[in-house]
């Protein structure tokens, strides 16, 4: 009687584990978190979003370290169009407006926003007068 009870208990335990294992889906290459394409309509930088979606599509068959290596490529910087010069005829401070326009002209070859900001800062800082205290 004890042997039949232990066999019955073993069978129930095996059936329970088989049912639990069947309830959980297997994780495949397309089921990784974060591997789904994003909606670029609301993205701030649409070019970067589209580039990431292309990388996600290219790396969808890889898993683990291969997926991380495939995804961690530097994204291309968005194209940057420098701002246009201002009309200084109606400006309150014409000297400052003209200094800004000359700095824009000097920095028109900057390819990214960061480069443009650094260039503009370098061009405008020497032109500012020190505060009188």
Tab-separated table of C-alpha atoms in Angstrom:
chain	number	residue	atom	x	y	z
A	1	UNK	CA	0.000	0.000	0.000
A	2	UNK	CA	2.827	2.395	0.821
A	3	UNK	CA	4.509	1.781	-2.556
A	4	UNK	CA	1.296	2.469	-4.480
A	5	UNK	CA	0.782	5.664	-2.478
A	6	UNK	CA	4.329	6.890	-3.232
A	7	UNK	CA	3.867	6.051	-6.948
A	8	UNK	CA	0.584	7.968	-6.976
A	9	UNK	CA	2.210	10.935	-5.217
A	10	UNK	CA	5.104	10.900	-7.727
A	11	UNK	CA	2.666	10.800	-10.659
A	12	UNK	CA	0.617	13.721	-9.294
A	13	UNK	CA	3.805	15.742	-8.687
A	14	UNK	CA	5.083	15.052	-12.214
A	15	UNK	CA	1.723	16.031	-13.716
A	16	UNK	CA	1.696	19.238	-11.656
A	17	UNK	CA	5.203	20.236	-12.834
A	18	UNK	CA	4.340	19.405	-16.455
A	19	UNK	CA	1.213	21.590	-16.273
A	20	UNK	CA	3.149	24.521	-14.779
A	21	UNK	CA	5.937	24.214	-17.374
A	22	UNK	CA	3.410	24.148	-20.218
A	23	UNK	CA	1.683	27.278	-18.900
A	24	UNK	CA	4.805	29.457	-19.319
A	25	UNK	CA	5.681	30.373	-22.906
A	26	UNK	CA	9.221	29.865	-24.072
A	27	UNK	CA	11.207	33.067	-24.560
A	28	UNK	CA	12.356	33.359	-28.141
A	29	UNK	CA	14.394	35.969	-30.013
A	30	UNK	CA	11.359	38.169	-30.712
A	31	UNK	CA	10.076	38.093	-27.131
A	32	UNK	CA	12.892	40.045	-25.466
A	33	UNK	CA	11.789	43.165	-23.629
A	34	UNK	CA	12.682	46.297	-25.546
A	35	UNK	CA	13.071	44.519	-28.872
A	36	UNK	CA	9.832	45.853	-30.315
A	37	UNK	CA	9.875	48.735	-32.809
A	38	UNK	CA	8.883	52.119	-31.434
A	39	UNK	CA	6.334	54.604	-32.726
A	40	UNK	CA	8.406	57.477	-34.152
A	41	UNK	CA	5.454	59.830	-34.646
A	42	UNK	CA	5.848	61.301	-31.149
A	43	UNK	CA	9.639	61.040	-30.979
A	44	UNK	CA	11.705	64.168	-30.447
A	45	UNK	CA	14.491	62.990	-32.790
A	46	UNK	CA	12.710	61.123	-35.591
A	47	UNK	CA	15.923	60.215	-37.467
A	48	UNK	CA	17.374	58.523	-34.361
A	49	UNK	CA	14.100	56.696	-33.681
A	50	UNK	CA	13.972	55.372	-37.244
A	51	UNK	CA	17.626	54.309	-36.993
A	52	UNK	CA	16.886	52.408	-33.773
A	53	UNK	CA	13.897	50.711	-35.405
A	54	UNK	CA	16.149	49.576	-38.278
A	55	UNK	CA	18.656	48.193	-35.756
A	56	UNK	CA	15.876	46.388	-33.881
A	57	UNK	CA	14.692	44.826	-37.146
A	58	UNK	CA	18.250	43.801	-38.087
A	59	UNK	CA	18.965	42.294	-34.643
A	60	UNK	CA	15.639	40.541	-34.021
A	61	UNK	CA	17.058	37.032	-34.635
A	62	UNK	CA	19.864	37.427	-32.084
A	63	UNK	CA	19.730	36.836	-28.336
A	64	UNK	CA	21.789	37.633	-25.275
A	65	UNK	CA	25.244	39.098	-25.804
A	66	UNK	CA	24.942	38.888	-29.595
A	67	UNK	CA	21.784	41.042	-29.441
A	68	UNK	CA	23.469	43.591	-27.149
A	69	UNK	CA	26.525	43.803	-29.425
A	70	UNK	CA	24.280	44.211	-32.460
A	71	UNK	CA	22.158	46.936	-30.840
A	72	UNK	CA	24.951	48.955	-29.247
A	73	UNK	CA	26.162	50.615	-32.395
A	74	UNK	CA	26.357	54.401	-32.257
A	75	UNK	CA	23.257	55.999	-33.711
A	76	UNK	CA	23.815	58.632	-36.376
A	77	UNK	CA	23.413	62.215	-35.298
A	78	UNK	CA	20.413	64.042	-36.650
A	79	UNK	CA	21.047	66.529	-39.419
A	80	UNK	CA	21.171	70.073	-38.113
A	81	UNK	CA	20.165	73.203	-39.980
A	82	UNK	CA	21.619	76.304	-38.298
A	83	UNK	CA	19.198	79.123	-37.497
A	84	UNK	CA	18.782	82.047	-39.864
A	85	UNK	CA	20.167	85.494	-39.140
A	86	UNK	CA	17.942	88.060	-37.479
A	87	UNK	CA	16.786	91.410	-38.815
A	88	UNK	CA	18.670	93.931	-36.674
A	89	UNK	CA	16.734	96.948	-37.969
A	90	UNK	CA	14.012	96.572	-35.357
A	91	UNK	CA	16.163	95.148	-32.544
A	92	UNK	CA	16.384	96.961	-29.189
A	93	UNK	CA	20.103	96.248	-28.892
A	94	UNK	CA	21.567	96.491	-32.388
A	95	UNK	CA	25.167	95.741	-31.316
A	96	UNK	CA	24.116	92.505	-29.637
A	97	UNK	CA	21.966	91.517	-32.639
A	98	UNK	CA	24.849	92.158	-35.055
A	99	UNK	CA	27.235	90.178	-32.792
A	100	UNK	CA	24.757	87.286	-32.822
A	101	UNK	CA	24.460	87.418	-36.627
A	102	UNK	CA	28.248	87.440	-37.059
A	103	UNK	CA	28.517	84.454	-34.669
A	104	UNK	CA	25.852	82.622	-36.717
A	105	UNK	CA	27.854	83.307	-39.866
A	106	UNK	CA	31.047	81.990	-38.236
A	107	UNK	CA	29.299	78.845	-36.975
A	108	UNK	CA	27.260	77.954	-40.069
A	109	UNK	CA	29.473	74.905	-40.841
A	110	UNK	CA	28.592	73.106	-37.577
A	111	UNK	CA	27.089	69.707	-38.306
A	112	UNK	CA	25.400	69.017	-34.942
A	113	UNK	CA	23.547	71.061	-32.326
A	114	UNK	CA	26.268	70.448	-29.748
A	115	UNK	CA	28.990	71.730	-32.071
A	116	UNK	CA	26.837	74.730	-32.983
A	117	UNK	CA	26.203	75.637	-29.326
A	118	UNK	CA	29.902	75.365	-28.467
A	119	UNK	CA	30.837	77.488	-31.452
A	120	UNK	CA	28.222	80.134	-30.642
A	121	UNK	CA	29.343	80.265	-27.019
A	122	UNK	CA	32.950	80.693	-28.111
A	123	UNK	CA	31.988	83.455	-30.523
A	124	UNK	CA	29.661	85.368	-28.170
A	125	UNK	CA	31.511	85.193	-24.829
A	126	UNK	CA	34.420	87.471	-25.821
A	127	UNK	CA	31.974	90.054	-27.221
A	128	UNK	CA	30.111	90.486	-23.934
A	129	UNK	CA	31.147	93.327	-21.697
A	130	UNK	CA	31.973	92.579	-18.044
A	131	UNK	CA	29.402	93.484	-15.408
A	132	UNK	CA	29.988	96.752	-13.546
A	133	UNK	CA	29.766	96.124	-9.820
